[in-house]
PDB file of C-alpha atoms in Angstrom:
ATOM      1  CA  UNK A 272      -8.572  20.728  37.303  1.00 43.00           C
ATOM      2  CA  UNK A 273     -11.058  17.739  37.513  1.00 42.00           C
ATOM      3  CA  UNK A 274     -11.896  18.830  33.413  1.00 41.00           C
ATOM      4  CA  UNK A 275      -8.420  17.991  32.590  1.00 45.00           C
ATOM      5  CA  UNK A 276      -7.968  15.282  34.182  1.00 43.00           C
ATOM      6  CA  UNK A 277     -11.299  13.778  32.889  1.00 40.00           C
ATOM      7  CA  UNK A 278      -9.659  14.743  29.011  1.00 39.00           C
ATOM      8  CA  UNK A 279      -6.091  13.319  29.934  1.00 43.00           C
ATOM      9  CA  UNK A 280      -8.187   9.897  30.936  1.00 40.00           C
ATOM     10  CA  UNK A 281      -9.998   9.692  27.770  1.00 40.00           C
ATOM     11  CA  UNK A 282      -7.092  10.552  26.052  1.00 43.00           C
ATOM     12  CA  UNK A 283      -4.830   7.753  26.726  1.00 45.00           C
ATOM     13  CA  UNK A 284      -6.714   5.351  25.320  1.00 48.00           C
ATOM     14  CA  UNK A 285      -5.435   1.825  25.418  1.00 51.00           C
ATOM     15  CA  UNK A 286      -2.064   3.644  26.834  1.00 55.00           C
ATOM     16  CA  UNK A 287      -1.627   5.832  23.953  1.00 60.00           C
ATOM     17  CA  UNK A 288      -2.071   9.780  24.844  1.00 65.00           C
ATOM     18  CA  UNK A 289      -3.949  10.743  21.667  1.00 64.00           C
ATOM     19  CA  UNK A 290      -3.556  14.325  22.379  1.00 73.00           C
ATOM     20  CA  UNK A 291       0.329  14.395  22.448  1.00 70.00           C
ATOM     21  CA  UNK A 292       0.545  12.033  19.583  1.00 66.00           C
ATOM     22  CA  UNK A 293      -1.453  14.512  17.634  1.00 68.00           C
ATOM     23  CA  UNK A 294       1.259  16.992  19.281  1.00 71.00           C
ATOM     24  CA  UNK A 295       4.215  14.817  17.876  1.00 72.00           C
ATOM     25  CA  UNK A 296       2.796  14.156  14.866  1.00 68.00           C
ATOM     26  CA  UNK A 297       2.003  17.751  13.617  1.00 75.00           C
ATOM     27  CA  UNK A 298       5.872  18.758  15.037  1.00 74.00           C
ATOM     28  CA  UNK A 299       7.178  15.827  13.261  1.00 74.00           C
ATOM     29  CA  UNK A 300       5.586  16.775   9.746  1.00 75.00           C
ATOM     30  CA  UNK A 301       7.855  20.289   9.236  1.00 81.00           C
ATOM     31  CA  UNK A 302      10.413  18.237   7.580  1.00 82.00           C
ATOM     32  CA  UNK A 303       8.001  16.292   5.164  1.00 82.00           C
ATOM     33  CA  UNK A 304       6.215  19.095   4.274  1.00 83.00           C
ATOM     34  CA  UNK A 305       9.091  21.559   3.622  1.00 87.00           C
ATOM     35  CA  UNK A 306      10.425  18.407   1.175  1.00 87.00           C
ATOM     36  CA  UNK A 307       7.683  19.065  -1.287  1.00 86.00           C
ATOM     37  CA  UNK A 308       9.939  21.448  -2.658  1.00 91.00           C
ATOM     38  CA  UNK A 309      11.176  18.358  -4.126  1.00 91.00           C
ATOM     39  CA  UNK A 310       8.114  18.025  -5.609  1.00 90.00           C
ATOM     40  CA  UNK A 311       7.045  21.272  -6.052  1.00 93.00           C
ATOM     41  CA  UNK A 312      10.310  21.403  -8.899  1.00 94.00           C
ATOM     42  CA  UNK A 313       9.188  17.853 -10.545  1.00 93.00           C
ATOM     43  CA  UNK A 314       5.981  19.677 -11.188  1.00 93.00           C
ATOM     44  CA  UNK A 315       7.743  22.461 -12.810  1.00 94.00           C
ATOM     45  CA  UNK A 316       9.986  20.567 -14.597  1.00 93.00           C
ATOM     46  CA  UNK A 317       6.661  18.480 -15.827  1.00 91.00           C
ATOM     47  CA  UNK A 318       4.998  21.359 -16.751  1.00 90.00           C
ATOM     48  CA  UNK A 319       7.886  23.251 -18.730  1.00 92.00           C
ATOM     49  CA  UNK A 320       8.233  19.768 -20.926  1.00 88.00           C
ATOM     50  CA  UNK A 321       4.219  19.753 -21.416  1.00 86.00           C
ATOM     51  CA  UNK A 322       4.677  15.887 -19.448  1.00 86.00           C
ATOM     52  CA  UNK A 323       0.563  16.628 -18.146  1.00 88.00           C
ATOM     53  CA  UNK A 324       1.388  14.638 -15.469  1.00 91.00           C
ATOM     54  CA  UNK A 325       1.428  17.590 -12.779  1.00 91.00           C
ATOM     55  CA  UNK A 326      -2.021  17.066 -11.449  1.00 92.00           C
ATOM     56  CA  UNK A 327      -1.123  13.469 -11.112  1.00 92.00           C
ATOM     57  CA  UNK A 328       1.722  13.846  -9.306  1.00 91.00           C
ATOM     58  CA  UNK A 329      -0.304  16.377  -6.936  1.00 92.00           C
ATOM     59  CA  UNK A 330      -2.734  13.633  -6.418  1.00 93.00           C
ATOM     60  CA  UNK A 331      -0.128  10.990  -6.092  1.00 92.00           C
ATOM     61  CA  UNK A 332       1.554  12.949  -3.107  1.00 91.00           C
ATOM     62  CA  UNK A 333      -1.107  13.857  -1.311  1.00 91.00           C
ATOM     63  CA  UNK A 334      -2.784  10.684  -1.534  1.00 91.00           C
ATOM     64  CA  UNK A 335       0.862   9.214   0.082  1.00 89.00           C
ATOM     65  CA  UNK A 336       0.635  11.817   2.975  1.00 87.00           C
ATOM     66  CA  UNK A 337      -3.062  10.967   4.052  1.00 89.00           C
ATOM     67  CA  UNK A 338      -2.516   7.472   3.578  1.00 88.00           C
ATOM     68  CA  UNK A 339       0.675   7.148   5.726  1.00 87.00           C
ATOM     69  CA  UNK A 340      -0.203   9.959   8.236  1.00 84.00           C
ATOM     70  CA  UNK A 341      -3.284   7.729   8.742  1.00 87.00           C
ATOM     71  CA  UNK A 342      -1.401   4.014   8.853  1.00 86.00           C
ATOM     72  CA  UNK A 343       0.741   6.118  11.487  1.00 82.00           C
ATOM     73  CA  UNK A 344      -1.947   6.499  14.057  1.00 81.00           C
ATOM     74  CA  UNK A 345      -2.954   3.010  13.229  1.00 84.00           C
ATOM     75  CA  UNK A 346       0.037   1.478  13.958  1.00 83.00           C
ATOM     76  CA  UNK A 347       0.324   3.582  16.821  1.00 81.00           C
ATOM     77  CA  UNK A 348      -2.932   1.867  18.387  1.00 85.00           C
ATOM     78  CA  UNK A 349      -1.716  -1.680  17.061  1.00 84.00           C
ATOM     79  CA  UNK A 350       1.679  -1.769  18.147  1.00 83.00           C
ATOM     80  CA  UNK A 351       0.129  -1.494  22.286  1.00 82.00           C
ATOM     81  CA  UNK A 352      -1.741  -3.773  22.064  1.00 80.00           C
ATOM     82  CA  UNK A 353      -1.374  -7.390  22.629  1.00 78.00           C
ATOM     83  CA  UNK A 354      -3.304  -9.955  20.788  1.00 81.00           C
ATOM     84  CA  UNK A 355      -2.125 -11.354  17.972  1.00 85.00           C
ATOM     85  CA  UNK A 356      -5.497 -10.627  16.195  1.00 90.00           C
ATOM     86  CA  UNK A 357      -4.321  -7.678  15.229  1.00 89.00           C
ATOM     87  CA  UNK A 358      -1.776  -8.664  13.269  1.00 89.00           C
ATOM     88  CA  UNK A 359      -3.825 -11.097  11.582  1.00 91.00           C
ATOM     89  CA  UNK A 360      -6.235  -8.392  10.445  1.00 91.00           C
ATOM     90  CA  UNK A 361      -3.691  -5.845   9.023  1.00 90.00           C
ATOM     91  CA  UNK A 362      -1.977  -8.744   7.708  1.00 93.00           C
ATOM     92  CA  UNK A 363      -5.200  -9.707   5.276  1.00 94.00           C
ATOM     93  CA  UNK A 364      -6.101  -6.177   5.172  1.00 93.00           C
ATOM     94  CA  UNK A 365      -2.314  -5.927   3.161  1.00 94.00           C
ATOM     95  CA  UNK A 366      -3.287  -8.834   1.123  1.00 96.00           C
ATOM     96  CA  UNK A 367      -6.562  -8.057   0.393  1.00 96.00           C
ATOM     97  CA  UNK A 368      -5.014  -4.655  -1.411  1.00 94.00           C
ATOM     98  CA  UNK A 369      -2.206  -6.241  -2.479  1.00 95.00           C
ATOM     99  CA  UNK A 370      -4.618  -9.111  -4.877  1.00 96.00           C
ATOM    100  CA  UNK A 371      -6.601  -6.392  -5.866  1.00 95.00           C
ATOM    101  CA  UNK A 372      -3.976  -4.407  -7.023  1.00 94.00           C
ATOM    102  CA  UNK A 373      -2.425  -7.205  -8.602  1.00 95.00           C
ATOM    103  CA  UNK A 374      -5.191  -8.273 -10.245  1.00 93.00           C
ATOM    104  CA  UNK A 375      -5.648  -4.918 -11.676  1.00 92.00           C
ATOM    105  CA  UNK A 376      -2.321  -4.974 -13.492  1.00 91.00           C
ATOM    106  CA  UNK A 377      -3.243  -8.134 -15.066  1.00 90.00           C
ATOM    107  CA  UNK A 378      -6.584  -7.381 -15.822  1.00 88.00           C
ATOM    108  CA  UNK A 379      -7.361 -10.096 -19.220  1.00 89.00           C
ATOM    109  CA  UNK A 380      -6.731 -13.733 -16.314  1.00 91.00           C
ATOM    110  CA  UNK A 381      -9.575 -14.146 -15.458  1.00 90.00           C
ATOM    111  CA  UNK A 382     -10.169 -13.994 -11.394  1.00 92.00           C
ATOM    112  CA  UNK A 383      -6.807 -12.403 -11.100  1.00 93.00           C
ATOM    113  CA  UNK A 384      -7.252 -10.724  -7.866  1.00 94.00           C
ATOM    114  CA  UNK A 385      -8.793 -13.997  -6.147  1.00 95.00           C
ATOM    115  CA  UNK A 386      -5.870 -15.646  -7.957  1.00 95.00           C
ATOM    116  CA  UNK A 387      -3.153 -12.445  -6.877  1.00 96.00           C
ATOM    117  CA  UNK A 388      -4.764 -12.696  -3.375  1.00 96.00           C
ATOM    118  CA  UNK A 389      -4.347 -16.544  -2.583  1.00 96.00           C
ATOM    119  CA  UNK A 390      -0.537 -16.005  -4.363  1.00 97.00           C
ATOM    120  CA  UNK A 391       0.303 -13.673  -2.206  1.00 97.00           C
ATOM    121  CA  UNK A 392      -1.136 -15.149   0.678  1.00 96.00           C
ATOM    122  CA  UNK A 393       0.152 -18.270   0.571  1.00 96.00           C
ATOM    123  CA  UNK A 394       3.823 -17.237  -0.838  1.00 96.00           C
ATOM    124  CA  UNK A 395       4.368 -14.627   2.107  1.00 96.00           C
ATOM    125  CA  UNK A 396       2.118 -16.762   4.698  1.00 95.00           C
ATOM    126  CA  UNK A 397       4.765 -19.803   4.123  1.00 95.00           C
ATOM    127  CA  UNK A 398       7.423 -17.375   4.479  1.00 95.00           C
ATOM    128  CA  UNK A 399       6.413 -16.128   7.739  1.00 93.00           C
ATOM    129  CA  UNK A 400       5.855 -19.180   9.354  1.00 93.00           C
ATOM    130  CA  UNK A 401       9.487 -20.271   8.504  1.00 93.00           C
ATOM    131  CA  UNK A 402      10.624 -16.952  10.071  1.00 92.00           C
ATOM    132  CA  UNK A 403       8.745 -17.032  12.964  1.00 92.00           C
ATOM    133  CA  UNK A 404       9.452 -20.513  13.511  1.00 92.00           C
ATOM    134  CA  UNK A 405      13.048 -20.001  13.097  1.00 91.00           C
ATOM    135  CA  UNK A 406      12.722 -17.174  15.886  1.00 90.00           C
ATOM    136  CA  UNK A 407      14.290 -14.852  13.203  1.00 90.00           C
ATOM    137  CA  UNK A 408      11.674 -12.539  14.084  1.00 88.00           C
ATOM    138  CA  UNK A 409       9.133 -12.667  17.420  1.00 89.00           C
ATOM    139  CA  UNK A 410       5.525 -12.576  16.790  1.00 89.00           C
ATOM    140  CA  UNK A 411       5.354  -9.027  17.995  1.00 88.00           C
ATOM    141  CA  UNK A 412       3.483  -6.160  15.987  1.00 88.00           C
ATOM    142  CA  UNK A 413       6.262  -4.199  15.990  1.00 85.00           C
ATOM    143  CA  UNK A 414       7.995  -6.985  13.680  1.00 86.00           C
ATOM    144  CA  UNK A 415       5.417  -8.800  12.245  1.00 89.00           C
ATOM    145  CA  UNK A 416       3.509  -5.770  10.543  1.00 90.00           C
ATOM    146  CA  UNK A 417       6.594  -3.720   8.634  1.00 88.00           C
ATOM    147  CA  UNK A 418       8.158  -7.095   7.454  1.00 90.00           C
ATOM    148  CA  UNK A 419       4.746  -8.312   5.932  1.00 92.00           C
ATOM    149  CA  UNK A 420       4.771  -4.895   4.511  1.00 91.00           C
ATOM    150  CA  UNK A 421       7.796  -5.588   2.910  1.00 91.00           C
ATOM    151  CA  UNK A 422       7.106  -8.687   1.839  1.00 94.00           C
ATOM    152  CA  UNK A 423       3.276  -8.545   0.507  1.00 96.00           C
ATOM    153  CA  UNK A 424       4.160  -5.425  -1.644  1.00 93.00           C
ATOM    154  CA  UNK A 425       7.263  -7.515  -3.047  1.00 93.00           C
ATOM    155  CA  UNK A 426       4.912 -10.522  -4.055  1.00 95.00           C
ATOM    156  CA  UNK A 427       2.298  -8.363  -5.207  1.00 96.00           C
ATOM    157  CA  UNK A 428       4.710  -6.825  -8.117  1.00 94.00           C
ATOM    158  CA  UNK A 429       6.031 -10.281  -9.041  1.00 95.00           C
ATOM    159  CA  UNK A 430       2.617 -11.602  -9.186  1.00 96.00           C
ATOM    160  CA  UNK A 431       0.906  -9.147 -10.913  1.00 95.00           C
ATOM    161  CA  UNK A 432       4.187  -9.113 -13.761  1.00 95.00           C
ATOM    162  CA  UNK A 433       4.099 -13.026 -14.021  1.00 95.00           C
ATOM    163  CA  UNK A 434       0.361 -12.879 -14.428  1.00 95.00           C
ATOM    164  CA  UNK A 435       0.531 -10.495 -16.912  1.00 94.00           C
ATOM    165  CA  UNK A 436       3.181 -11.749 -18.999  1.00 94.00           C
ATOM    166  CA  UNK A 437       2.009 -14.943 -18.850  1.00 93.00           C
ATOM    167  CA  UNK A 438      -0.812 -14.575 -20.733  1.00 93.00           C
ATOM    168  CA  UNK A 439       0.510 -12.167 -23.066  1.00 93.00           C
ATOM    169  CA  UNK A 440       3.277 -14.968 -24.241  1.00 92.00           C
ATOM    170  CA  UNK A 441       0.662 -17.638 -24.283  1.00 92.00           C
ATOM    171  CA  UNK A 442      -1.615 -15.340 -26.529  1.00 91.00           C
ATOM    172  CA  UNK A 443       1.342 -14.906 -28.959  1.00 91.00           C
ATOM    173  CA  UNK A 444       2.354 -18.779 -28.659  1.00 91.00           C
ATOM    174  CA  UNK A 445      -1.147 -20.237 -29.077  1.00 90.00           C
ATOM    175  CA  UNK A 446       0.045 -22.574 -32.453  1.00 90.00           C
ATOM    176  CA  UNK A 447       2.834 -23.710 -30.428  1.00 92.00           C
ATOM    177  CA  UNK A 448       0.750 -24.462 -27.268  1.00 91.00           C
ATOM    178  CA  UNK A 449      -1.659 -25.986 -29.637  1.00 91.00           C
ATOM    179  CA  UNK A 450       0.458 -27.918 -31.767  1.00 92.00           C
ATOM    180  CA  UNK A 451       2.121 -29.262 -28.282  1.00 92.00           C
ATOM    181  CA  UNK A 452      -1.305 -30.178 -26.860  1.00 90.00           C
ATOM    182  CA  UNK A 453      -2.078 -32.147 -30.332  1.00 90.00           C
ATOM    183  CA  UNK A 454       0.618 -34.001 -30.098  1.00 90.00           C
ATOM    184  CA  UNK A 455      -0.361 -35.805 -26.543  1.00 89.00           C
ATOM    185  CA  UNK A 456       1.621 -32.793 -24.102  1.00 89.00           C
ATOM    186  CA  UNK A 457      -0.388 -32.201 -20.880  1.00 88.00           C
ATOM    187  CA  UNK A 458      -1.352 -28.259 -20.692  1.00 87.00           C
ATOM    188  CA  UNK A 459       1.899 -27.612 -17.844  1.00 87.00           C
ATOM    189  CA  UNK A 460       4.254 -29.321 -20.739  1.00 89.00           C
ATOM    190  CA  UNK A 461       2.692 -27.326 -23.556  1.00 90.00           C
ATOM    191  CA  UNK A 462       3.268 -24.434 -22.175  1.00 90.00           C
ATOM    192  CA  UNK A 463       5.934 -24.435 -19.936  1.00 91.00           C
ATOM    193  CA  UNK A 464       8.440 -22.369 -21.543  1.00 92.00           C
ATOM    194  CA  UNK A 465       5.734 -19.487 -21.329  1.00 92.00           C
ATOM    195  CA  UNK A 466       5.501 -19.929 -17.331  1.00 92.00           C
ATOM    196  CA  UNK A 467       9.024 -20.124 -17.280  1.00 93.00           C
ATOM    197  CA  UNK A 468       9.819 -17.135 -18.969  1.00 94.00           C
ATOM    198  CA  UNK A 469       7.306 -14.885 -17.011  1.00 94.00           C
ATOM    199  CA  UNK A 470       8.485 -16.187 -13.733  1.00 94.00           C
ATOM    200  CA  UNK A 471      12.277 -15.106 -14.921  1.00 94.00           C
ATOM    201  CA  UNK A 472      10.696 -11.968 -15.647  1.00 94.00           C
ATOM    202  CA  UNK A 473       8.398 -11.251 -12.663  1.00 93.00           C
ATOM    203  CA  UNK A 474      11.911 -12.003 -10.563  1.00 94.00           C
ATOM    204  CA  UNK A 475      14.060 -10.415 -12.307  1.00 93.00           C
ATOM    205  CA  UNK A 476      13.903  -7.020 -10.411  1.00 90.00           C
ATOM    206  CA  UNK A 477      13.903  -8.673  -7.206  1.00 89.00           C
ATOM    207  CA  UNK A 478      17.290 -10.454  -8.373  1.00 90.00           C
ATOM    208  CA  UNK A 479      18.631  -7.507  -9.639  1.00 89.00           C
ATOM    209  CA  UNK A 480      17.851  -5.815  -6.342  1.00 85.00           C
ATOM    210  CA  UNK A 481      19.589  -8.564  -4.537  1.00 85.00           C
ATOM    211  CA  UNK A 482      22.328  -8.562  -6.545  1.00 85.00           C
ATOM    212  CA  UNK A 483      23.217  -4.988  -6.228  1.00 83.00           C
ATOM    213  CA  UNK A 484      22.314  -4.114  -3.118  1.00 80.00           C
ATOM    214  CA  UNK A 485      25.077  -2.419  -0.711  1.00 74.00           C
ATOM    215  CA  UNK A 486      26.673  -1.228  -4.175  1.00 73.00           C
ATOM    216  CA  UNK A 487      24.134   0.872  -5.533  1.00 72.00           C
ATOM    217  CA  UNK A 488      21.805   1.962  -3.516  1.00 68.00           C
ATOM    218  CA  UNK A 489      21.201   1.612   0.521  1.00 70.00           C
ATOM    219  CA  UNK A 490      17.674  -0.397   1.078  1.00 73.00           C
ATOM    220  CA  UNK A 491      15.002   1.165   2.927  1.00 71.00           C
ATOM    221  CA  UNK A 492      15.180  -1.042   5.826  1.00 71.00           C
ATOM    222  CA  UNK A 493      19.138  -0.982   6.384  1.00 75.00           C
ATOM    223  CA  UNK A 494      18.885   3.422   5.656  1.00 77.00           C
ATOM    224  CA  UNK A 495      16.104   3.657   8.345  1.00 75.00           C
ATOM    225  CA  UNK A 496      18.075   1.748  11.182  1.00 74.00           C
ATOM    226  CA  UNK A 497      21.425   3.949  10.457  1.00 78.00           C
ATOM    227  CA  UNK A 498      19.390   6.907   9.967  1.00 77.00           C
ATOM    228  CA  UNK A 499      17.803   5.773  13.585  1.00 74.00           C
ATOM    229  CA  UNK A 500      21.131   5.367  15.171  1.00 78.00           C
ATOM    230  CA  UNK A 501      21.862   1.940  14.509  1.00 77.00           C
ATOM    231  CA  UNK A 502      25.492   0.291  14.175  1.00 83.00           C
ATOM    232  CA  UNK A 503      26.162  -0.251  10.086  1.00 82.00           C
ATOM    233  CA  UNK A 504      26.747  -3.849  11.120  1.00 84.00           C
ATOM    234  CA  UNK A 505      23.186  -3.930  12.643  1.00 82.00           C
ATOM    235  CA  UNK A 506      21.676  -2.863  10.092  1.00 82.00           C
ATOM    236  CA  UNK A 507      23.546  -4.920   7.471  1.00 85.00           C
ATOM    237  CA  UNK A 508      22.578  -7.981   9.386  1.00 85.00           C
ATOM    238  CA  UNK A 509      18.395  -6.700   9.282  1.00 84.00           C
ATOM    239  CA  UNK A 510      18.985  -5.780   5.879  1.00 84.00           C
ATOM    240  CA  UNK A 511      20.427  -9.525   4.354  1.00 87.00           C
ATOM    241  CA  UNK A 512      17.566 -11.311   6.288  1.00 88.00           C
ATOM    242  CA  UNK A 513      14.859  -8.889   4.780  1.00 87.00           C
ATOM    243  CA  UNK A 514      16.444  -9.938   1.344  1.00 89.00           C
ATOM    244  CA  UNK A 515      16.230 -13.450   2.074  1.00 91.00           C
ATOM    245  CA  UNK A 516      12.910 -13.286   2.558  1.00 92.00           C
ATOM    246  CA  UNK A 517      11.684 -11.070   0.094  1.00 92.00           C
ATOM    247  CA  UNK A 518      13.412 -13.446  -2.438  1.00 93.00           C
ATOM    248  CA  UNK A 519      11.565 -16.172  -0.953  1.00 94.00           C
ATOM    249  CA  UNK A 520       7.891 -14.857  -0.981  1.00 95.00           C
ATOM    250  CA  UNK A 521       8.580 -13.594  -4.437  1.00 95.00           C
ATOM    251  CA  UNK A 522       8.781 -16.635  -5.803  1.00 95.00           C
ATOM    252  CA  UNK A 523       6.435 -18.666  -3.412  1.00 96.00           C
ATOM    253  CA  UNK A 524       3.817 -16.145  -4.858  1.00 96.00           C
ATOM    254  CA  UNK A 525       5.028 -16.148  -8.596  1.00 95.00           C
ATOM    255  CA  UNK A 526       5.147 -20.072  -8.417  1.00 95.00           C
ATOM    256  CA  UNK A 527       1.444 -20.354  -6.614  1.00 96.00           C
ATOM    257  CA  UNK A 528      -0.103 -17.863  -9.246  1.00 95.00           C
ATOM    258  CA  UNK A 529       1.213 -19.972 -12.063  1.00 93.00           C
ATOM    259  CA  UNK A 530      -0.493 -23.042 -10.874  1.00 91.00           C
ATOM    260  CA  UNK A 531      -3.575 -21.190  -9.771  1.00 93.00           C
ATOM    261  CA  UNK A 532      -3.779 -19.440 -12.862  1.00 91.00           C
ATOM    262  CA  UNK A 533      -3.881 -22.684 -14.722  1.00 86.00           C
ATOM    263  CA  UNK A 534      -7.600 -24.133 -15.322  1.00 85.00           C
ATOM    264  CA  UNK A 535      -8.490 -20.759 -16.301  1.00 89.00           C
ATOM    265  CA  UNK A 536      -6.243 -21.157 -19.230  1.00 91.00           C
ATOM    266  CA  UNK A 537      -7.539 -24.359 -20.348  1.00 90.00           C
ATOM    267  CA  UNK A 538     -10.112 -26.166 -20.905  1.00 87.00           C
ATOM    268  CA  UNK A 539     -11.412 -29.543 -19.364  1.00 86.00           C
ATOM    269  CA  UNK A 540     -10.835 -31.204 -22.192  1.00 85.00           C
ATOM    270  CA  UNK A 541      -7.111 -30.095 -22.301  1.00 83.00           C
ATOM    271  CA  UNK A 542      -7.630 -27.289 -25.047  1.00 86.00           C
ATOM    272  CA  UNK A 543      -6.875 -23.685 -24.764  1.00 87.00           C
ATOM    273  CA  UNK A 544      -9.644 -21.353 -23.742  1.00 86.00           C
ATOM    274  CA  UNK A 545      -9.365 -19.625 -26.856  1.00 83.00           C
ATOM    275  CA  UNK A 546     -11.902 -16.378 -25.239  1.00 85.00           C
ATOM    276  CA  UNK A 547      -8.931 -15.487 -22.475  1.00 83.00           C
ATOM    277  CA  UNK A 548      -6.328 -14.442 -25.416  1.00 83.00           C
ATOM    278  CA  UNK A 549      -9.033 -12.716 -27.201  1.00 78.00           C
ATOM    279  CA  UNK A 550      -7.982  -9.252 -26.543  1.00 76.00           C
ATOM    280  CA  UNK A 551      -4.283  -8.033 -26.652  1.00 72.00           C
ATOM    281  CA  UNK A 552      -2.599  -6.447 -23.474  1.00 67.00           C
TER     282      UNK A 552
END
């Protein structure tokens, strides 16, 4: 008797019951695991077309359910507790990831993931200050944490796309960007139409998503509150504010990477830095 009392006490740890979250958790998974049949047909359908992408998609799946079953029990701990610390922490823990994987996708700009990172954090920072200012959402883990989510993993796409592209228009444009320079244009002015076109493009899914939404497909957001028993109206209301704001840290971040990007372009004497275009994308 004393035994399990002793194990119940160590068990709620910071007033989570381990041991019946473990309990939950395991119930909870029958209906993810009996959807890799899903998955288990995408492999077959990969394999019969000779795609060689069925190991990868093994990998890719059970990667997903480590990673998530593991963010689970962290959020479990996070969401109890009370300083806003935490939030802080997973928040540049998101970012951190976020630049890195950003700055893997465009790998040729130089310092892209310091220059993804700072993008990111300063596009969705300035977005969640206006939100939390504007009492849209409390400073709560329960809000804070899934919206930056939402948000960092938005602005990480963008930036890594207008990054990426970019360079790859100012590679091709060099006797343009040149000829501009020559003829007295600062750097921004010379190549301008370059930035301008990779920001369209880095945005352009998040437009399209904005644009569409409702008609074609239910966000994840607005499906998870009906899907939790939440009015349509509810979650219609969640869902337009989560598109606001995605919107906005998109293109806080693009913006910010375009201007952070920029001396590694150029030189100091106004001249392009010939070495960053060497090699083709």
């Amino acid at each position: 008797m004393e035994r399990n009392q002793t194990v119940g006490m160590y068990a709620a740890v910071n007033g989570i019951d381990w041991s019946k979250a473990w309990e939950d958790f395991t119930k909870g998974m029958l209906r993810p695991v009996m959807a890799l049949a899903v998955v288990a047909v995408a492999i077959g359908v990969s394999y019969s077309q000779k795609l060689g992408i069925e190991k990868e998609m093994a990998y890719s799946i059970a990667r997903a359910f480590l990673q998530l079953s593991i963010i689970g029990f962290v959020l479990e701990f996070i969401f109890t507790q009370t300083s806003g610390l935490w939030i802080l922490l997973a928040y540049c823990l998101m970012v951190s990831v976020a630049g890195y994987t950003a700055g893997k996708r465009a790998k040729h700009v130089p310092n892209a993931g310091y220059v993804s990172g700072a993008s990111i954090l300063g596009g969705t920072g300035l977005t969640m200050a206006l939100l939390i200012g504007l009492q849209v959402f409390p400073f709560t883990p329960r809000y804070i944490i899934p919206v930056a989510g939402m948000m960092v993993g938005n602005a990480m796409t963008v930036t890594g796309v207008t990054l990426k592209r970019m360079r790859e228009d100012m590679r091709l444009q060099q006797g343009l960007i040149e000829t501009a320079l020559a003829l007295g244009a600062t750097p921004r002015q010379a190549a301008l139409k370059q930035v301008r076109r990779a920001l369209i493009v880095g945005l352009s899914p998040v437009l399209d998503n904005a644009k569409t939404v409702g008609l074609i497909s239910l966000p994840g957001a607005m499906t998870g509150l009906i899907m939790g028993g939440a009015s349509p109206m509810e979650a219609i209301q969640l869902q337009i504010v989560v598109m606001n704001m995605l919107l906005g840290a998109a293109t806080f971040s693009g913006v910010l990477a375009t201007y952070f990007s920029w001396p590694f372009f150029f030189t100091k004497t106004y001249q392009l830095e010939t070495k960053v275009f060497a090699v083709a994308d």
